[in-house]
Amino acid sequence: DKQVSNKVPFVVEAPQGPQITSLLPKEGQTNTVVSMIVNGARFGTGAVVNFNGKTIKTTFLNRSTLGVSLDLKGVAAGTYPFSVTNPDKKTSNIVYFTVTAKQLPRPVITQIKPSNIKISSAGASNPVYILGRNFQNGALLSFRLPFVGSIGLPTNFINSQTLVMTAQFPRIPFPFPTQRTNAFETNPDKQVSNSVQVT
């Protein structure tokens, strides 16, 4: 109703910890290593960077400049919070670093072992090995099944040529007989492999 109260004081204090003003560069491609400069104020010798759940050592250049190397191997494309913590545990403001997708080779499946996969009443399955090339950590193995379309199950990354699927199949809502179907692998960068038939 536009009526205004009395005034009370509000104190704005100067920041006491480190402050980030800019990152150079402020983005990088996934699966690369980025050497960067952190500009700001009140950085201490031994300050660390907080990025993607990791604490990363820095090179102290001066109170307003740090050098740091970001290893983006396996880091998915996206925008991530980035901050600096001094040895006295004071942490800076949060700025954001962008990870962009790097086009990697398309995955290729050469063999799925075993090719006969049994789904028990509990939905469990024995380990399934996916052999091929250009696999990435975080890949899904998908099956085309009746009534439910494609089901994607997580895999364990052994190396770029071997994945192991130990995940349980969900319960299938309708019974269906033994049949041949297609399985394919999808990398985190959304590239999809060729299809391989399994029973």
PDB file of C-alpha atoms in Angstrom:
ATOM      1  CA  ASP A   1       0.000   0.000   0.000  1.00  0.00           C
ATOM      2  CA  LYS A   2       3.138   2.203  -0.480  1.00  0.00           C
ATOM      3  CA  GLN A   3       3.603   2.976   3.213  1.00  0.00           C
ATOM      4  CA  VAL A   4       7.301   3.059   4.191  1.00  0.00           C
ATOM      5  CA  SER A   5       8.816   1.948   7.492  1.00  0.00           C
ATOM      6  CA  ASN A   6      11.532   3.546   9.596  1.00  0.00           C
ATOM      7  CA  LYS A   7      15.135   3.024   8.497  1.00  0.00           C
ATOM      8  CA  VAL A   8      17.675   0.718  10.165  1.00  0.00           C
ATOM      9  CA  PRO A   9      21.366   0.419   9.260  1.00  0.00           C
ATOM     10  CA  PHE A  10      22.687  -2.447   7.135  1.00  0.00           C
ATOM     11  CA  VAL A  11      26.460  -2.982   7.020  1.00  0.00           C
ATOM     12  CA  VAL A  12      28.131  -4.228   3.820  1.00  0.00           C
ATOM     13  CA  GLU A  13      31.507  -5.704   4.672  1.00  0.00           C
ATOM     14  CA  ALA A  14      34.388  -6.042   2.248  1.00  0.00           C
ATOM     15  CA  PRO A  15      35.109  -9.671   1.312  1.00  0.00           C
ATOM     16  CA  GLN A  16      37.836 -11.229   3.443  1.00  0.00           C
ATOM     17  CA  GLY A  17      38.674 -14.325   1.428  1.00  0.00           C
ATOM     18  CA  PRO A  18      39.933 -14.823  -2.120  1.00  0.00           C
ATOM     19  CA  GLN A  19      37.904 -13.391  -4.986  1.00  0.00           C
ATOM     20  CA  ILE A  20      37.774 -14.495  -8.628  1.00  0.00           C
ATOM     21  CA  THR A  21      37.194 -11.850 -11.279  1.00  0.00           C
ATOM     22  CA  SER A  22      37.818 -13.889 -14.441  1.00  0.00           C
ATOM     23  CA  LEU A  23      39.036 -17.174 -15.904  1.00  0.00           C
ATOM     24  CA  LEU A  24      41.239 -17.311 -18.980  1.00  0.00           C
ATOM     25  CA  PRO A  25      40.093 -19.338 -20.848  1.00  0.00           C
ATOM     26  CA  LYS A  26      36.654 -19.872 -19.357  1.00  0.00           C
ATOM     27  CA  GLU A  27      35.835 -22.963 -21.430  1.00  0.00           C
ATOM     28  CA  GLY A  28      37.524 -26.093 -22.767  1.00  0.00           C
ATOM     29  CA  GLN A  29      36.755 -29.281 -24.657  1.00  0.00           C
ATOM     30  CA  THR A  30      36.044 -32.545 -22.904  1.00  0.00           C
ATOM     31  CA  ASN A  31      38.887 -35.093 -22.908  1.00  0.00           C
ATOM     32  CA  THR A  32      41.565 -32.384 -23.124  1.00  0.00           C
ATOM     33  CA  VAL A  33      43.874 -30.700 -20.611  1.00  0.00           C
ATOM     34  CA  VAL A  34      43.387 -26.929 -20.291  1.00  0.00           C
ATOM     35  CA  SER A  35      46.100 -24.647 -18.910  1.00  0.00           C
ATOM     36  CA  MET A  36      44.406 -21.568 -17.523  1.00  0.00           C
ATOM     37  CA  ILE A  37      44.884 -18.375 -15.535  1.00  0.00           C
ATOM     38  CA  VAL A  38      42.643 -17.431 -12.617  1.00  0.00           C
ATOM     39  CA  ASN A  39      42.481 -13.666 -12.087  1.00  0.00           C
ATOM     40  CA  GLY A  40      41.236 -12.083  -8.872  1.00  0.00           C
ATOM     41  CA  ALA A  41      42.453 -10.895  -5.476  1.00  0.00           C
ATOM     42  CA  ARG A  42      43.749 -12.135  -2.119  1.00  0.00           C
ATOM     43  CA  PHE A  43      45.022 -15.487  -3.383  1.00  0.00           C
ATOM     44  CA  GLY A  44      47.411 -17.270  -1.027  1.00  0.00           C
ATOM     45  CA  THR A  45      50.408 -19.484  -1.691  1.00  0.00           C
ATOM     46  CA  GLY A  46      49.086 -23.041  -1.737  1.00  0.00           C
ATOM     47  CA  ALA A  47      45.578 -22.080  -2.840  1.00  0.00           C
ATOM     48  CA  VAL A  48      43.593 -24.825  -4.545  1.00  0.00           C
ATOM     49  CA  VAL A  49      40.838 -24.852  -7.155  1.00  0.00           C
ATOM     50  CA  ASN A  50      37.544 -26.638  -6.535  1.00  0.00           C
ATOM     51  CA  PHE A  51      36.156 -28.086  -9.775  1.00  0.00           C
ATOM     52  CA  ASN A  52      33.909 -31.042 -10.631  1.00  0.00           C
ATOM     53  CA  GLY A  53      34.157 -32.498  -7.128  1.00  0.00           C
ATOM     54  CA  LYS A  54      37.969 -32.376  -7.138  1.00  0.00           C
ATOM     55  CA  THR A  55      40.569 -30.250  -5.380  1.00  0.00           C
ATOM     56  CA  ILE A  56      43.293 -29.169  -7.809  1.00  0.00           C
ATOM     57  CA  LYS A  57      46.670 -27.663  -6.914  1.00  0.00           C
ATOM     58  CA  THR A  58      47.544 -24.276  -8.385  1.00  0.00           C
ATOM     59  CA  THR A  59      50.722 -22.421  -9.284  1.00  0.00           C
ATOM     60  CA  PHE A  60      50.893 -19.203  -7.244  1.00  0.00           C
ATOM     61  CA  LEU A  61      51.995 -16.343  -9.520  1.00  0.00           C
ATOM     62  CA  ASN A  62      50.999 -13.416  -7.292  1.00  0.00           C
ATOM     63  CA  ARG A  63      48.186 -12.324  -4.974  1.00  0.00           C
ATOM     64  CA  SER A  64      45.910 -11.683  -7.945  1.00  0.00           C
ATOM     65  CA  THR A  65      46.915 -14.479 -10.345  1.00  0.00           C
ATOM     66  CA  LEU A  66      46.984 -18.273 -10.182  1.00  0.00           C
ATOM     67  CA  GLY A  67      47.898 -20.830 -12.804  1.00  0.00           C
ATOM     68  CA  VAL A  68      46.050 -24.149 -12.933  1.00  0.00           C
ATOM     69  CA  SER A  69      45.806 -27.158 -15.229  1.00  0.00           C
ATOM     70  CA  LEU A  70      42.351 -28.709 -15.657  1.00  0.00           C
ATOM     71  CA  ASP A  71      42.227 -32.337 -16.801  1.00  0.00           C
ATOM     72  CA  LEU A  72      38.865 -32.693 -18.556  1.00  0.00           C
ATOM     73  CA  LYS A  73      39.252 -36.381 -19.370  1.00  0.00           C
ATOM     74  CA  GLY A  74      35.864 -38.023 -18.909  1.00  0.00           C
ATOM     75  CA  VAL A  75      34.196 -34.742 -17.924  1.00  0.00           C
ATOM     76  CA  ALA A  76      30.858 -34.436 -19.703  1.00  0.00           C
ATOM     77  CA  ALA A  77      29.903 -31.296 -21.576  1.00  0.00           C
ATOM     78  CA  GLY A  78      28.186 -28.760 -19.337  1.00  0.00           C
ATOM     79  CA  THR A  79      28.716 -25.766 -17.067  1.00  0.00           C
ATOM     80  CA  TYR A  80      30.523 -26.396 -13.770  1.00  0.00           C
ATOM     81  CA  PRO A  81      31.028 -24.248 -10.650  1.00  0.00           C
ATOM     82  CA  PHE A  82      34.621 -23.156 -10.068  1.00  0.00           C
ATOM     83  CA  SER A  83      36.085 -21.628  -6.903  1.00  0.00           C
ATOM     84  CA  VAL A  84      39.390 -21.082  -5.074  1.00  0.00           C
ATOM     85  CA  THR A  85      40.163 -22.021  -1.465  1.00  0.00           C
ATOM     86  CA  ASN A  86      43.131 -20.503   0.349  1.00  0.00           C
ATOM     87  CA  PRO A  87      45.232 -22.453   2.861  1.00  0.00           C
ATOM     88  CA  ASP A  88      43.288 -20.686   5.677  1.00  0.00           C
ATOM     89  CA  LYS A  89      40.142 -22.462   4.345  1.00  0.00           C
ATOM     90  CA  LYS A  90      38.503 -19.268   3.125  1.00  0.00           C
ATOM     91  CA  THR A  91      36.757 -19.883  -0.199  1.00  0.00           C
ATOM     92  CA  SER A  92      36.116 -17.455  -3.031  1.00  0.00           C
ATOM     93  CA  ASN A  93      32.982 -16.565  -4.890  1.00  0.00           C
ATOM     94  CA  ILE A  94      31.780 -19.110  -7.461  1.00  0.00           C
ATOM     95  CA  VAL A  95      32.294 -18.556 -11.173  1.00  0.00           C
ATOM     96  CA  TYR A  96      31.509 -21.016 -13.949  1.00  0.00           C
ATOM     97  CA  PHE A  97      33.671 -22.967 -16.376  1.00  0.00           C
ATOM     98  CA  THR A  98      32.071 -24.469 -19.499  1.00  0.00           C
ATOM     99  CA  VAL A  99      33.079 -27.868 -20.863  1.00  0.00           C
ATOM    100  CA  THR A 100      32.206 -28.281 -24.535  1.00  0.00           C
ATOM    101  CA  ALA A 101      31.792 -31.563 -26.383  1.00  0.00           C
ATOM    102  CA  LYS A 102      34.656 -32.851 -28.474  1.00  0.00           C
ATOM    103  CA  GLN A 103      33.648 -35.077 -31.349  1.00  0.00           C
ATOM    104  CA  LEU A 104      35.309 -38.427 -30.755  1.00  0.00           C
ATOM    105  CA  PRO A 105      35.198 -41.466 -33.055  1.00  0.00           C
ATOM    106  CA  ARG A 106      31.890 -43.324 -33.213  1.00  0.00           C
ATOM    107  CA  PRO A 107      31.818 -46.480 -31.067  1.00  0.00           C
ATOM    108  CA  VAL A 108      31.875 -49.847 -32.810  1.00  0.00           C
ATOM    109  CA  ILE A 109      30.775 -53.183 -31.313  1.00  0.00           C
ATOM    110  CA  THR A 110      32.505 -56.264 -32.710  1.00  0.00           C
ATOM    111  CA  GLN A 111      31.136 -58.832 -30.269  1.00  0.00           C
ATOM    112  CA  ILE A 112      28.835 -59.255 -27.269  1.00  0.00           C
ATOM    113  CA  LYS A 113      29.623 -62.212 -24.977  1.00  0.00           C
ATOM    114  CA  PRO A 114      27.538 -64.132 -24.215  1.00  0.00           C
ATOM    115  CA  SER A 115      25.171 -63.532 -27.085  1.00  0.00           C
ATOM    116  CA  ASN A 116      22.451 -65.464 -25.213  1.00  0.00           C
ATOM    117  CA  ILE A 117      21.249 -63.329 -22.313  1.00  0.00           C
ATOM    118  CA  LYS A 118      18.832 -64.779 -19.798  1.00  0.00           C
ATOM    119  CA  ILE A 119      16.500 -62.533 -17.821  1.00  0.00           C
ATOM    120  CA  SER A 120      15.464 -64.197 -14.575  1.00  0.00           C
ATOM    121  CA  SER A 121      12.248 -63.527 -12.704  1.00  0.00           C
ATOM    122  CA  ALA A 122      14.175 -61.128 -10.476  1.00  0.00           C
ATOM    123  CA  GLY A 123      15.491 -59.271 -13.498  1.00  0.00           C
ATOM    124  CA  ALA A 124      19.109 -60.257 -12.860  1.00  0.00           C
ATOM    125  CA  SER A 125      21.608 -61.247 -15.510  1.00  0.00           C
ATOM    126  CA  ASN A 126      25.143 -62.601 -15.597  1.00  0.00           C
ATOM    127  CA  PRO A 127      27.963 -60.255 -16.661  1.00  0.00           C
ATOM    128  CA  VAL A 128      27.820 -59.301 -20.340  1.00  0.00           C
ATOM    129  CA  TYR A 129      31.062 -58.307 -22.106  1.00  0.00           C
ATOM    130  CA  ILE A 130      30.968 -55.772 -24.927  1.00  0.00           C
ATOM    131  CA  LEU A 131      34.037 -55.825 -27.184  1.00  0.00           C
ATOM    132  CA  GLY A 132      34.887 -53.290 -29.855  1.00  0.00           C
ATOM    133  CA  ARG A 133      36.522 -49.868 -29.987  1.00  0.00           C
ATOM    134  CA  ASN A 134      36.005 -46.170 -29.171  1.00  0.00           C
ATOM    135  CA  PHE A 135      34.033 -46.873 -25.978  1.00  0.00           C
ATOM    136  CA  GLN A 136      33.813 -44.102 -23.364  1.00  0.00           C
ATOM    137  CA  ASN A 137      33.447 -44.201 -19.606  1.00  0.00           C
ATOM    138  CA  GLY A 138      29.751 -43.932 -18.758  1.00  0.00           C
ATOM    139  CA  ALA A 139      28.482 -45.779 -21.848  1.00  0.00           C
ATOM    140  CA  LEU A 140      25.078 -47.481 -21.888  1.00  0.00           C
ATOM    141  CA  LEU A 141      24.250 -50.823 -23.472  1.00  0.00           C
ATOM    142  CA  SER A 142      20.719 -50.743 -24.877  1.00  0.00           C
ATOM    143  CA  PHE A 143      18.377 -53.544 -25.886  1.00  0.00           C
ATOM    144  CA  ARG A 144      15.241 -53.307 -27.992  1.00  0.00           C
ATOM    145  CA  LEU A 145      12.561 -55.307 -26.167  1.00  0.00           C
ATOM    146  CA  PRO A 146       8.849 -55.870 -26.772  1.00  0.00           C
ATOM    147  CA  PHE A 147       6.353 -53.505 -25.157  1.00  0.00           C
ATOM    148  CA  VAL A 148       8.996 -51.286 -23.539  1.00  0.00           C
ATOM    149  CA  GLY A 149      11.046 -50.073 -26.524  1.00  0.00           C
ATOM    150  CA  SER A 150      14.756 -49.674 -25.802  1.00  0.00           C
ATOM    151  CA  ILE A 151      16.189 -50.268 -22.334  1.00  0.00           C
ATOM    152  CA  GLY A 152      19.584 -48.702 -21.624  1.00  0.00           C
ATOM    153  CA  LEU A 153      21.686 -50.245 -18.849  1.00  0.00           C
ATOM    154  CA  PRO A 154      24.941 -48.824 -17.397  1.00  0.00           C
ATOM    155  CA  THR A 155      28.273 -50.498 -18.075  1.00  0.00           C
ATOM    156  CA  ASN A 156      31.579 -50.722 -16.240  1.00  0.00           C
ATOM    157  CA  PHE A 157      34.380 -49.154 -18.288  1.00  0.00           C
ATOM    158  CA  ILE A 158      37.430 -51.414 -18.568  1.00  0.00           C
ATOM    159  CA  ASN A 159      39.100 -49.601 -21.465  1.00  0.00           C
ATOM    160  CA  SER A 160      38.122 -48.121 -24.828  1.00  0.00           C
ATOM    161  CA  GLN A 161      37.792 -51.652 -26.244  1.00  0.00           C
ATOM    162  CA  THR A 162      35.999 -53.443 -23.395  1.00  0.00           C
ATOM    163  CA  LEU A 163      32.861 -52.780 -21.371  1.00  0.00           C
ATOM    164  CA  VAL A 164      31.173 -55.057 -18.825  1.00  0.00           C
ATOM    165  CA  MET A 165      27.469 -54.859 -18.059  1.00  0.00           C
ATOM    166  CA  THR A 166      26.492 -56.239 -14.651  1.00  0.00           C
ATOM    167  CA  ALA A 167      23.314 -54.189 -14.145  1.00  0.00           C
ATOM    168  CA  GLN A 168      19.997 -55.870 -13.545  1.00  0.00           C
ATOM    169  CA  PHE A 169      17.299 -55.803 -16.161  1.00  0.00           C
ATOM    170  CA  PRO A 170      14.107 -54.206 -14.908  1.00  0.00           C
ATOM    171  CA  ARG A 171      11.093 -56.468 -14.661  1.00  0.00           C
ATOM    172  CA  ILE A 172       9.467 -56.728 -18.073  1.00  0.00           C
ATOM    173  CA  PRO A 173       5.783 -55.733 -17.737  1.00  0.00           C
ATOM    174  CA  PHE A 174       4.553 -58.420 -20.166  1.00  0.00           C
ATOM    175  CA  PRO A 175       5.920 -61.924 -20.721  1.00  0.00           C
ATOM    176  CA  PHE A 176       7.505 -62.617 -24.081  1.00  0.00           C
ATOM    177  CA  PRO A 177       9.171 -65.660 -25.613  1.00  0.00           C
ATOM    178  CA  THR A 178      12.850 -66.151 -26.370  1.00  0.00           C
ATOM    179  CA  GLN A 179      13.749 -64.062 -29.391  1.00  0.00           C
ATOM    180  CA  ARG A 180      16.496 -62.325 -31.319  1.00  0.00           C
ATOM    181  CA  THR A 181      16.845 -58.608 -30.778  1.00  0.00           C
ATOM    182  CA  ASN A 182      19.333 -55.790 -31.362  1.00  0.00           C
ATOM    183  CA  ALA A 183      21.759 -54.417 -28.801  1.00  0.00           C
ATOM    184  CA  PHE A 184      23.741 -51.200 -29.243  1.00  0.00           C
ATOM    185  CA  GLU A 185      26.047 -48.993 -27.197  1.00  0.00           C
ATOM    186  CA  THR A 186      25.653 -45.249 -26.582  1.00  0.00           C
ATOM    187  CA  ASN A 187      28.596 -43.129 -25.440  1.00  0.00           C
ATOM    188  CA  PRO A 188      28.134 -40.154 -23.078  1.00  0.00           C
ATOM    189  CA  ASP A 189      28.645 -37.815 -26.065  1.00  0.00           C
ATOM    190  CA  LYS A 190      25.447 -39.346 -27.544  1.00  0.00           C
ATOM    191  CA  GLN A 191      27.173 -41.197 -30.388  1.00  0.00           C
ATOM    192  CA  VAL A 192      25.576 -44.591 -31.025  1.00  0.00           C
ATOM    193  CA  SER A 193      27.307 -47.767 -32.165  1.00  0.00           C
ATOM    194  CA  ASN A 194      26.260 -50.308 -34.740  1.00  0.00           C
ATOM    195  CA  SER A 195      23.672 -52.884 -33.637  1.00  0.00           C
ATOM    196  CA  VAL A 196      24.569 -56.469 -32.771  1.00  0.00           C
ATOM    197  CA  GLN A 197      22.004 -59.246 -32.489  1.00  0.00           C
ATOM    198  CA  VAL A 198      21.598 -61.097 -29.211  1.00  0.00           C
ATOM    199  CA  THR A 199      19.117 -63.679 -27.989  1.00  0.00           C
TER     200      THR A 199
END
